[in-house]
Amino acid sequence: MKKNILVTGAAGQIGTELVPALRERYGDERVIAAGHRTPLPDEVRDGGPHITLDVANQADVVAAIRDHDIEVIYHLASILSALAEANRQNAHAVNVNGLYHVLEAAVAGDVRQVNVPSSIAAFGPDTPPVNTPNETLQRPNTLYGIAKVLGELWGNYYATKLGLDVRGLRLPGIISWKTEPTAGTTDYAVAIFYGALREGRYTCYLRPDTSLPMMYMPDCINAIIGLAEADMAKLKHHADFNVAGVSFTPSELTAAIQRRMPDFEIDYDIDPLRQGIADSWPDSLDDSVARAEWGWRPTYDLDAMVDDMLANLSIKLR
Ligand SMILES: NC(=O)c1ccc[n+]([C@@H]2O[C@H](COP(=O)([O-])OP(=O)(O)OC[C@H]3O[C@@H](n4cnc5c(N)ncnc54)[C@H](O)[C@@H]3O)[C@@H](O)[C@H]2O)c1
């Protein structure tokens, strides 16, 4: 019987925290961390098996699944929103071809389950922005979002037609202190804490009233593992669950930081690319489907998240 877990994109913002959480839960030796060009952080590299894997290369993906006795995959390798707009070829190679390679190699290699995050980027400018329902008009206008919709539809297809258990969450912007985000649209909500602690100030690239769905990393890890472990018999959806954490604007986040650091200052220098992307995404999400089908509940609100970010980042930046 197959027994191991493969995590692609293991050096990324989510991978660096998901790998240790999976190792703690299922055993260090069972979790294979697959990095690419970004070096794996010490905790991930030293904590268990690790390999280098280019998901754009189908033969590499097939070999990783075959050679490491893989039962479950967490496919996190991705080119995020702003970076995808800047490099269409690489975005297609990783976000479209890479996912196809993982799904096909999983079917051929008898993998039991593939977990692959979608994103709020799977929505678009015509989507109802407030309390966006699970089932609604999507029509994203970014390359990253288009690939996410394809991933959701493929996930549902492989699950219902090919018997591969594919599961996925539409993650909001993820906030964390261990690994900095790459080039997403919600990165300001992490960078603002570095600015506050290092310089007492931050220049934000989104307008102060831009509301976006966000989630603190511990909730993100619980959501990913919670969905992966959910009872299949209770799931009507597969690769397209809305999950909400907390929604806020740059000005609301600034106020929360200023309540703890009264001298913190913010100004704004709007980046039209990322502002345009943010304007096409929901303000807030209705996650009642995830709550009903597998018991999803977030634990961090804005104040709890800000307290935890400031406490941990001040130690990290000492
Ligand atoms: N972080 C967020 O705010 C957020 C929000 C919504 C959805 N997601 C999704 O969660 C998943 C993980 O996101 P993340 O924030 O950890 O991303 P990240 O950009 O921090 O990490 C992605 C990793 O993929 C790797 N990668 C790039 N090209 C590769 C290739 N050819 N082969 C193998 N690996 C390659 C990179 O080295 C990087 O370490 C992605 O599917 C992303 O779309 C993230």
mmCIF file of N, CA, C and O in Angstrom, residues 101-149:
data_model
loop_
_atom_site.group_PDB
_atom_site.id
_atom_site.type_symbol
_atom_site.label_atom_id
_atom_site.label_comp_id
_atom_site.label_asym_id
_atom_site.label_seq_id
_atom_site.Cartn_x
_atom_site.Cartn_y
_atom_site.Cartn_z
ATOM 1 N N HIS A 101 0.093 17.955 -15.358
ATOM 2 C CA HIS A 101 1.074 16.881 -15.120
ATOM 3 C C HIS A 101 0.797 16.186 -13.791
ATOM 4 O O HIS A 101 0.852 14.956 -13.698
ATOM 5 N N VAL A 102 0.493 16.962 -12.758
ATOM 6 C CA VAL A 102 0.243 16.366 -11.435
ATOM 7 C C VAL A 102 -1.017 15.498 -11.469
ATOM 8 O O VAL A 102 -1.023 14.358 -10.983
ATOM 9 N N LEU A 103 -2.090 15.999 -12.084
ATOM 10 C CA LEU A 103 -3.341 15.223 -12.111
ATOM 11 C C LEU A 103 -3.168 13.941 -12.926
ATOM 12 O O LEU A 103 -3.582 12.856 -12.498
ATOM 13 N N GLU A 104 -2.544 14.042 -14.100
ATOM 14 C CA GLU A 104 -2.364 12.853 -14.940
ATOM 15 C C GLU A 104 -1.410 11.847 -14.281
ATOM 16 O O GLU A 104 -1.672 10.638 -14.289
ATOM 17 N N ALA A 105 -0.322 12.350 -13.704
ATOM 18 C CA ALA A 105 0.624 11.436 -13.051
ATOM 19 C C ALA A 105 -0.026 10.793 -11.830
ATOM 20 O O ALA A 105 0.265 9.641 -11.491
ATOM 21 N N ALA A 106 -0.933 11.525 -11.177
ATOM 22 C CA ALA A 106 -1.628 10.964 -10.013
ATOM 23 C C ALA A 106 -2.535 9.810 -10.437
ATOM 24 O O ALA A 106 -2.581 8.751 -9.796
ATOM 25 N N VAL A 107 -3.260 9.996 -11.538
ATOM 26 C CA VAL A 107 -4.134 8.922 -12.033
ATOM 27 C C VAL A 107 -3.287 7.716 -12.424
ATOM 28 O O VAL A 107 -3.544 6.581 -12.005
ATOM 29 N N ALA A 108 -2.234 7.977 -13.212
ATOM 30 C CA ALA A 108 -1.402 6.867 -13.704
ATOM 31 C C ALA A 108 -0.656 6.190 -12.559
ATOM 32 O O ALA A 108 -0.407 4.984 -12.611
ATOM 33 N N GLY A 109 -0.320 6.953 -11.525
ATOM 34 C CA GLY A 109 0.510 6.412 -10.444
ATOM 35 C C GLY A 109 -0.280 5.951 -9.231
ATOM 36 O O GLY A 109 0.292 5.750 -8.165
ATOM 37 N N ASP A 110 -1.606 5.810 -9.385
ATOM 38 C CA ASP A 110 -2.440 5.274 -8.308
ATOM 39 C C ASP A 110 -2.416 6.111 -7.030
ATOM 40 O O ASP A 110 -2.479 5.557 -5.924
ATOM 41 N N VAL A 111 -2.285 7.407 -7.188
ATOM 42 C CA VAL A 111 -2.341 8.302 -6.026
ATOM 43 C C VAL A 111 -3.791 8.345 -5.537
ATOM 44 O O VAL A 111 -4.724 8.322 -6.334
ATOM 45 N N ARG A 112 -3.992 8.370 -4.211
ATOM 46 C CA ARG A 112 -5.362 8.361 -3.676
ATOM 47 C C ARG A 112 -6.008 9.744 -3.706
ATOM 48 O O ARG A 112 -7.182 9.889 -4.022
ATOM 49 N N GLN A 113 -5.200 10.792 -3.340
ATOM 50 C CA GLN A 113 -5.814 12.114 -3.172
ATOM 51 C C GLN A 113 -4.864 13.222 -3.633
ATOM 52 O O GLN A 113 -3.668 13.169 -3.357
ATOM 53 N N VAL A 114 -5.412 14.241 -4.309
ATOM 54 C CA VAL A 114 -4.645 15.439 -4.677
ATOM 55 C C VAL A 114 -5.353 16.663 -4.084
ATOM 56 O O VAL A 114 -6.546 16.872 -4.335
ATOM 57 N N ASN A 115 -4.606 17.434 -3.283
ATOM 58 C CA ASN A 115 -5.142 18.675 -2.727
ATOM 59 C C ASN A 115 -4.501 19.831 -3.467
ATOM 60 O O ASN A 115 -3.279 19.940 -3.505
ATOM 61 N N VAL A 116 -5.329 20.697 -4.061
ATOM 62 C CA VAL A 116 -4.770 21.787 -4.863
ATOM 63 C C VAL A 116 -5.550 23.079 -4.589
ATOM 64 O O VAL A 116 -6.750 23.155 -4.862
ATOM 65 N N PRO A 117 -4.874 24.084 -4.005
ATOM 66 C CA PRO A 117 -5.601 25.305 -3.670
ATOM 67 C C PRO A 117 -6.065 26.058 -4.904
ATOM 68 O O PRO A 117 -5.322 26.193 -5.871
ATOM 69 N N SER A 118 -7.312 26.533 -4.861
ATOM 70 C CA SER A 118 -7.739 27.572 -5.783
ATOM 71 C C SER A 118 -7.556 28.896 -5.049
ATOM 72 O O SER A 118 -6.735 28.978 -4.110
ATOM 73 N N SER A 119 -8.269 29.925 -5.442
ATOM 74 C CA SER A 119 -8.011 31.264 -4.900
ATOM 75 C C SER A 119 -9.232 32.147 -5.130
ATOM 76 O O SER A 119 -10.049 31.868 -6.025
ATOM 77 N N ILE A 120 -9.301 33.238 -4.375
ATOM 78 C CA ILE A 120 -10.329 34.254 -4.675
ATOM 79 C C ILE A 120 -10.120 34.826 -6.071
ATOM 80 O O ILE A 120 -11.007 35.453 -6.617
ATOM 81 N N ALA A 121 -8.929 34.597 -6.649
ATOM 82 C CA ALA A 121 -8.654 35.049 -8.020
ATOM 83 C C ALA A 121 -9.505 34.317 -9.043
ATOM 84 O O ALA A 121 -9.567 34.728 -10.204
ATOM 85 N N ALA A 122 -10.162 33.221 -8.636
ATOM 86 C CA ALA A 122 -11.058 32.503 -9.554
ATOM 87 C C ALA A 122 -12.346 33.295 -9.803
ATOM 88 O O ALA A 122 -13.173 32.883 -10.606
ATOM 89 N N PHE A 123 -12.510 34.413 -9.076
ATOM 90 C CA PHE A 123 -13.648 35.307 -9.344
ATOM 91 C C PHE A 123 -13.186 36.472 -10.203
ATOM 92 O O PHE A 123 -11.980 36.684 -10.383
ATOM 93 N N GLY A 124 -14.148 37.243 -10.735
ATOM 94 C CA GLY A 124 -13.785 38.341 -11.627
ATOM 95 C C GLY A 124 -14.645 39.570 -11.425
ATOM 96 O O GLY A 124 -15.444 39.622 -10.479
ATOM 97 N N PRO A 125 -14.503 40.548 -12.301
ATOM 98 C CA PRO A 125 -15.184 41.825 -12.108
ATOM 99 C C PRO A 125 -16.718 41.726 -12.147
ATOM 100 O O PRO A 125 -17.395 42.606 -11.623
ATOM 101 N N ASP A 126 -17.267 40.665 -12.761
ATOM 102 C CA ASP A 126 -18.731 40.521 -12.814
ATOM 103 C C ASP A 126 -19.292 39.721 -11.643
ATOM 104 O O ASP A 126 -20.505 39.557 -11.505
ATOM 105 N N THR A 127 -18.404 39.187 -10.813
ATOM 106 C CA THR A 127 -18.834 38.394 -9.654
ATOM 107 C C THR A 127 -19.461 39.324 -8.607
ATOM 108 O O THR A 127 -18.915 40.407 -8.362
ATOM 109 N N PRO A 128 -20.585 38.954 -7.980
ATOM 110 C CA PRO A 128 -21.106 39.779 -6.882
ATOM 111 C C PRO A 128 -20.037 39.899 -5.788
ATOM 112 O O PRO A 128 -19.587 38.879 -5.270
ATOM 113 N N PRO A 129 -19.570 41.129 -5.462
ATOM 114 C CA PRO A 129 -18.372 41.257 -4.624
ATOM 115 C C PRO A 129 -18.592 41.067 -3.120
ATOM 116 O O PRO A 129 -17.650 40.755 -2.411
ATOM 117 N N VAL A 130 -19.826 41.278 -2.655
ATOM 118 C CA VAL A 130 -20.028 41.234 -1.201
ATOM 119 C C VAL A 130 -20.636 39.890 -0.826
ATOM 120 O O VAL A 130 -21.641 39.469 -1.405
ATOM 121 N N ASN A 131 -19.982 39.219 0.141
ATOM 122 C CA ASN A 131 -20.456 37.907 0.570
ATOM 123 C C ASN A 131 -20.619 36.976 -0.637
ATOM 124 O O ASN A 131 -21.636 36.296 -0.788
ATOM 125 N N THR A 132 -19.618 36.943 -1.473
ATOM 126 C CA THR A 132 -19.646 36.171 -2.722
ATOM 127 C C THR A 132 -20.025 34.710 -2.452
ATOM 128 O O THR A 132 -19.368 34.029 -1.659
ATOM 129 N N PRO A 133 -21.098 34.222 -3.106
ATOM 130 C CA PRO A 133 -21.524 32.836 -2.855
ATOM 131 C C PRO A 133 -20.554 31.810 -3.441
ATOM 132 O O PRO A 133 -19.738 32.153 -4.302
ATOM 133 N N ASN A 134 -20.668 30.568 -2.991
ATOM 134 C CA ASN A 134 -19.814 29.497 -3.527
ATOM 135 C C ASN A 134 -20.075 29.304 -5.023
ATOM 136 O O ASN A 134 -19.140 29.187 -5.817
ATOM 137 N N GLU A 135 -21.388 29.280 -5.386
ATOM 138 C CA GLU A 135 -21.745 29.109 -6.801
ATOM 139 C C GLU A 135 -22.181 30.457 -7.340
ATOM 140 O O GLU A 135 -23.205 30.995 -6.889
ATOM 141 N N THR A 136 -21.424 31.002 -8.284
ATOM 142 C CA THR A 136 -21.756 32.320 -8.825
ATOM 143 C C THR A 136 -21.017 32.519 -10.141
ATOM 144 O O THR A 136 -20.209 31.674 -10.549
ATOM 145 N N LEU A 137 -21.276 33.651 -10.780
ATOM 146 C CA LEU A 137 -20.545 33.993 -11.997
ATOM 147 C C LEU A 137 -19.069 34.206 -11.651
ATOM 148 O O LEU A 137 -18.765 34.943 -10.716
ATOM 149 N N GLN A 138 -18.142 33.599 -12.406
ATOM 150 C CA GLN A 138 -16.717 33.732 -12.077
ATOM 151 C C GLN A 138 -16.004 34.642 -13.089
ATOM 152 O O GLN A 138 -15.676 35.757 -12.788
ATOM 153 N N ARG A 139 -15.761 34.188 -14.287
ATOM 154 C CA ARG A 139 -15.178 34.998 -15.366
ATOM 155 C C ARG A 139 -14.024 35.913 -14.937
ATOM 156 O O ARG A 139 -14.093 37.143 -15.080
ATOM 157 N N PRO A 140 -12.922 35.341 -14.366
ATOM 158 C CA PRO A 140 -11.777 36.168 -13.978
ATOM 159 C C PRO A 140 -11.116 36.790 -15.203
ATOM 160 O O PRO A 140 -11.207 36.240 -16.302
ATOM 161 N N ASN A 141 -10.424 37.928 -15.016
ATOM 162 C CA ASN A 141 -9.719 38.569 -16.140
ATOM 163 C C ASN A 141 -8.217 38.650 -15.899
ATOM 164 O O ASN A 141 -7.546 39.523 -16.431
ATOM 165 N N THR A 142 -7.687 37.732 -15.078
ATOM 166 C CA THR A 142 -6.230 37.623 -14.911
ATOM 167 C C THR A 142 -5.805 36.218 -15.324
ATOM 168 O O THR A 142 -6.586 35.265 -15.205
ATOM 169 N N LEU A 143 -4.546 36.079 -15.774
ATOM 170 C CA LEU A 143 -4.043 34.753 -16.173
ATOM 171 C C LEU A 143 -4.063 33.790 -14.999
ATOM 172 O O LEU A 143 -4.406 32.616 -15.131
ATOM 173 N N TYR A 144 -3.682 34.296 -13.842
ATOM 174 C CA TYR A 144 -3.677 33.473 -12.619
ATOM 175 C C TYR A 144 -5.095 32.971 -12.313
ATOM 176 O O TYR A 144 -5.307 31.785 -12.041
ATOM 177 N N GLY A 145 -6.072 33.882 -12.402
ATOM 178 C CA GLY A 145 -7.460 33.511 -12.106
ATOM 179 C C GLY A 145 -8.023 32.537 -13.127
ATOM 180 O O GLY A 145 -8.750 31.600 -12.772
ATOM 181 N N ILE A 146 -7.692 32.738 -14.384
ATOM 182 C CA ILE A 146 -8.173 31.834 -15.438
ATOM 183 C C ILE A 146 -7.647 30.418 -15.170
ATOM 184 O O ILE A 146 -8.383 29.431 -15.255
ATOM 185 N N ALA A 147 -6.365 30.329 -14.805
ATOM 186 C CA ALA A 147 -5.790 29.009 -14.497
ATOM 187 C C ALA A 147 -6.463 28.406 -13.261
ATOM 188 O O ALA A 147 -6.628 27.185 -13.170
ATOM 189 N N LYS A 148 -6.855 29.244 -12.293
ATOM 190 C CA LYS A 148 -7.512 28.713 -11.086
ATOM 191 C C LYS A 148 -8.888 28.141 -11.427
ATOM 192 O O LYS A 148 -9.282 27.104 -10.885
ATOM 193 N N VAL A 149 -9.636 28.822 -12.315
ATOM 194 C CA VAL A 149 -10.939 28.270 -12.710
ATOM 195 C C VAL A 149 -10.738 26.939 -13.434
ATOM 196 O O VAL A 149 -11.439 25.956 -13.163
#
